[in-house]
XYZ file of N, CA and C in Angstrom:
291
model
N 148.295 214.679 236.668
C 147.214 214.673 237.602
C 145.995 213.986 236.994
N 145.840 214.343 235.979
C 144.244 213.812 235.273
C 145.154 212.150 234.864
N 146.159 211.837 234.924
C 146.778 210.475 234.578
C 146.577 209.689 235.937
N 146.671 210.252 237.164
C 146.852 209.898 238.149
C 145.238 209.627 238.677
N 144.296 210.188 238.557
C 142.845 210.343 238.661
C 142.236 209.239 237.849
N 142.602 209.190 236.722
C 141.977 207.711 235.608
C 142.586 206.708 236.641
N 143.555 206.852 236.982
C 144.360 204.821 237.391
C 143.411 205.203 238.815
N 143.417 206.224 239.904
C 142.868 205.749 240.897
C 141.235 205.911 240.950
N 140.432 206.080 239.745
C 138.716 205.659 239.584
C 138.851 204.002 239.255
N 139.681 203.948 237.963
C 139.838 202.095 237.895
C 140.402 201.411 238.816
N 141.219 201.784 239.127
C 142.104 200.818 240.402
C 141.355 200.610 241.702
N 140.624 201.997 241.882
C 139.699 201.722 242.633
C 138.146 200.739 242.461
N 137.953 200.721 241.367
C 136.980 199.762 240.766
C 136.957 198.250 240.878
N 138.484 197.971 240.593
C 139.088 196.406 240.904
C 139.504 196.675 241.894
N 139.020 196.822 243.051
C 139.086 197.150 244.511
C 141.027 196.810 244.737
N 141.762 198.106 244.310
C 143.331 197.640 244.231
C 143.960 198.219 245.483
N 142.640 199.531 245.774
C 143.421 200.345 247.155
C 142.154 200.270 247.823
N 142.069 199.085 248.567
C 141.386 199.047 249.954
C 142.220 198.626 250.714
N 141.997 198.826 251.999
C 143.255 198.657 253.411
C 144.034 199.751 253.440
N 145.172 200.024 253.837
C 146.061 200.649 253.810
C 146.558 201.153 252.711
N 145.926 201.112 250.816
C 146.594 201.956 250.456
C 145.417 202.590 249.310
N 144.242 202.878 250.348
C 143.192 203.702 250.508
C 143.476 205.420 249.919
N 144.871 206.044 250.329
C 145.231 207.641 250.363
C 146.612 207.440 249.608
N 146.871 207.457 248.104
C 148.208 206.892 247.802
C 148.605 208.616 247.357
N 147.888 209.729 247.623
C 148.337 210.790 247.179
C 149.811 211.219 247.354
N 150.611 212.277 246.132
C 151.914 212.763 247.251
C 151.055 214.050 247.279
N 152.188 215.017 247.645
C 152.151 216.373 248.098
C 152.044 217.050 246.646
N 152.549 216.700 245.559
C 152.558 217.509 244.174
C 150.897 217.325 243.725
N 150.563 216.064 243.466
C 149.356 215.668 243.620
C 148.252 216.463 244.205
N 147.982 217.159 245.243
C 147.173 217.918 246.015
C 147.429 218.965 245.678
N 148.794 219.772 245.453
C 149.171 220.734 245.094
C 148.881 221.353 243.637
N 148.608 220.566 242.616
C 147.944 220.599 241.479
C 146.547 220.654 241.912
N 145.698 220.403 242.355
C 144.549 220.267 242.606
C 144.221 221.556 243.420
N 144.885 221.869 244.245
C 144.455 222.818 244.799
C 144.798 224.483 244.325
N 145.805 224.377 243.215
C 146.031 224.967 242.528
C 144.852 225.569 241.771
N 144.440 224.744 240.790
C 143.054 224.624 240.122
C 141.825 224.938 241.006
N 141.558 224.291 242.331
C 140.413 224.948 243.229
C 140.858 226.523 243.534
N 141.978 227.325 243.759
C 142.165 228.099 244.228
C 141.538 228.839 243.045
N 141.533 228.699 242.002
C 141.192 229.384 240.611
C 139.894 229.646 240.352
N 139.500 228.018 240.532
C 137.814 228.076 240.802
C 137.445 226.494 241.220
N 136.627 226.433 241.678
C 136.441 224.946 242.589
C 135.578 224.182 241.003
N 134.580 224.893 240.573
C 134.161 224.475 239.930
C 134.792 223.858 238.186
N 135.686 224.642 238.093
C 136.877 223.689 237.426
C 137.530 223.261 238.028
N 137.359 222.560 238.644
C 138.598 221.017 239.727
C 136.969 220.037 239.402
N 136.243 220.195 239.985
C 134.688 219.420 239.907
C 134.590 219.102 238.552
N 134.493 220.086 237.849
C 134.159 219.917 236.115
C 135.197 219.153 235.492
N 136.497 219.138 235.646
C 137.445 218.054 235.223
C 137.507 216.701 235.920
N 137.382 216.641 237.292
C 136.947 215.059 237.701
C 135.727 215.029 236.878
N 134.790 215.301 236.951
C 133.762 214.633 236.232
C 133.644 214.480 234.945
N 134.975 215.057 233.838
C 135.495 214.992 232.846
C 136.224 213.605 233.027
N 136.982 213.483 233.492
C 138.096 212.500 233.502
C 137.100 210.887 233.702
N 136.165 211.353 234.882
C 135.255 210.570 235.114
C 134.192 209.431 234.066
N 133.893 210.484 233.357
C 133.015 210.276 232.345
C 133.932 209.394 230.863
N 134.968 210.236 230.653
C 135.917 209.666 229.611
C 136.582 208.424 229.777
N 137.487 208.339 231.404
C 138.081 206.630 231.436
C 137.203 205.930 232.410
N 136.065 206.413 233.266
C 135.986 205.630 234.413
C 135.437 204.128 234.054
N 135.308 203.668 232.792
C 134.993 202.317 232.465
C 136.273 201.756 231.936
N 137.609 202.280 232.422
C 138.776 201.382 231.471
C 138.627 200.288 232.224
N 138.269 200.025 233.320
C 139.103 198.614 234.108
C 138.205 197.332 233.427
N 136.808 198.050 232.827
C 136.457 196.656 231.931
C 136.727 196.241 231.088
N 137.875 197.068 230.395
C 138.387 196.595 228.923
C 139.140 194.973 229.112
N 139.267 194.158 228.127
C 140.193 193.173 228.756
C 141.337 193.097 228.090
N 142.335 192.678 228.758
C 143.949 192.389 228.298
C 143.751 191.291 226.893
N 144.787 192.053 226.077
C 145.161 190.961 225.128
C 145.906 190.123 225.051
N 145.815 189.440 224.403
C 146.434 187.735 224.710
C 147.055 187.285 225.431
N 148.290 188.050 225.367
C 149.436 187.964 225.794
C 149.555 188.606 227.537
N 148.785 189.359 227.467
C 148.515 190.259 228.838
C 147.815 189.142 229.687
N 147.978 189.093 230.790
C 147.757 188.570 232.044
C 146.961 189.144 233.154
N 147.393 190.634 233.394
C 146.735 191.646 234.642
C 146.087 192.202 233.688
N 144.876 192.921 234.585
C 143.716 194.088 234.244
C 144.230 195.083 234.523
N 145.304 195.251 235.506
C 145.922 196.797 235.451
C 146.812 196.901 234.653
N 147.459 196.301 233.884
C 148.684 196.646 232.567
C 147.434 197.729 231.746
N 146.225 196.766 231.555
C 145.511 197.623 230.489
C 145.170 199.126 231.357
N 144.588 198.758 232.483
C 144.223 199.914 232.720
C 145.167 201.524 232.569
N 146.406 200.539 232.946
C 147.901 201.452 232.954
C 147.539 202.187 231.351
N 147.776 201.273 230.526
C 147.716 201.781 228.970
C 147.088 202.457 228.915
N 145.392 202.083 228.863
C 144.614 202.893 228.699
C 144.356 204.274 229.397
N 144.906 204.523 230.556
C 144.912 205.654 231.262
C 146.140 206.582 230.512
N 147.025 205.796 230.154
C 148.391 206.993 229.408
C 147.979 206.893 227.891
N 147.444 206.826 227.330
C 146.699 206.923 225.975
C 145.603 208.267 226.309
N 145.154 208.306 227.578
C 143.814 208.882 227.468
C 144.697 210.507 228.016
N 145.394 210.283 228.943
C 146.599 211.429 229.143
C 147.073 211.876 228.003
N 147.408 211.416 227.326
C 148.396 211.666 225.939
C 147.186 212.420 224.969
N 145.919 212.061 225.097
C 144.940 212.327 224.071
C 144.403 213.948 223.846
N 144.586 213.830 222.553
C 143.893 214.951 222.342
C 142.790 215.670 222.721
N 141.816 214.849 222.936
C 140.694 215.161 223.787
C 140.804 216.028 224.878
N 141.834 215.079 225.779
C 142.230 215.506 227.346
C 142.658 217.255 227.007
N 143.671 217.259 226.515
C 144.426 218.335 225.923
C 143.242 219.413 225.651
N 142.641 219.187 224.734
C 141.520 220.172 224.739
C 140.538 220.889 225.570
N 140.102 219.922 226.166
C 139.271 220.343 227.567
C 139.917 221.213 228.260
N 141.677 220.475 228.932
C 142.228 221.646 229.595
C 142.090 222.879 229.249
N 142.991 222.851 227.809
C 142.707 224.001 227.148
C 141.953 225.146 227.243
N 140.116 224.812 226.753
C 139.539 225.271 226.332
C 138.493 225.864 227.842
N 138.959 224.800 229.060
C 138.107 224.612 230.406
C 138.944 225.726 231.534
N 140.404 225.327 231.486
C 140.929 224.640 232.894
C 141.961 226.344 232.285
N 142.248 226.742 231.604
C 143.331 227.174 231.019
C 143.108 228.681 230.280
N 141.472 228.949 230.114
C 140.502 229.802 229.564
C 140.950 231.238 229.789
């Protein structure tokens, strides 16, 4: 979910879902989320604006050499930031208390 939230703040940045794929949510997606609001709203708020704060500048990073698209990186950089310890902690210490 917090993997899925980084790609759609950047993706949304390089305008990737305007038109029709504006709402790319599934049903697990919401269901995590509302999971977490049911708990407390204010941890669902406090982790977007976590997630927010930590990747919402990946889409300016630029591709290396060999890379071509701005979303390969963004891809990376969003599953690096999933994978990260950081992330992990917050849940932890926030979401998980």
């Amino acid at each position: 979910m917090s993997f899925k939230e980084c790609l759609d703040i950047n993706y949304s940045k390089l305008g990737l879902y305007e038109g029709h794929y504006s709402d790319l949510n599934d049903r697990s997606y919401l269901l995590k989320w509302y999971a977490i609001d049911n708990d407390s709203l204010k941890k669902s708020k406090d982790l977007k604006v976590f997630i927010k704060k930590e990747s919402g500048d990946f889409y300016l990073a630029k591709p290396p050499l060999k890379e071509t698209k701005d979303v390969n990186v963004v891809f990376s950089l969003c599953m690096n930031f999933y994978k990260s310890k950081k992330l992990s902690d917050y849940i932890a210490k926030n979401i998980f208390d």
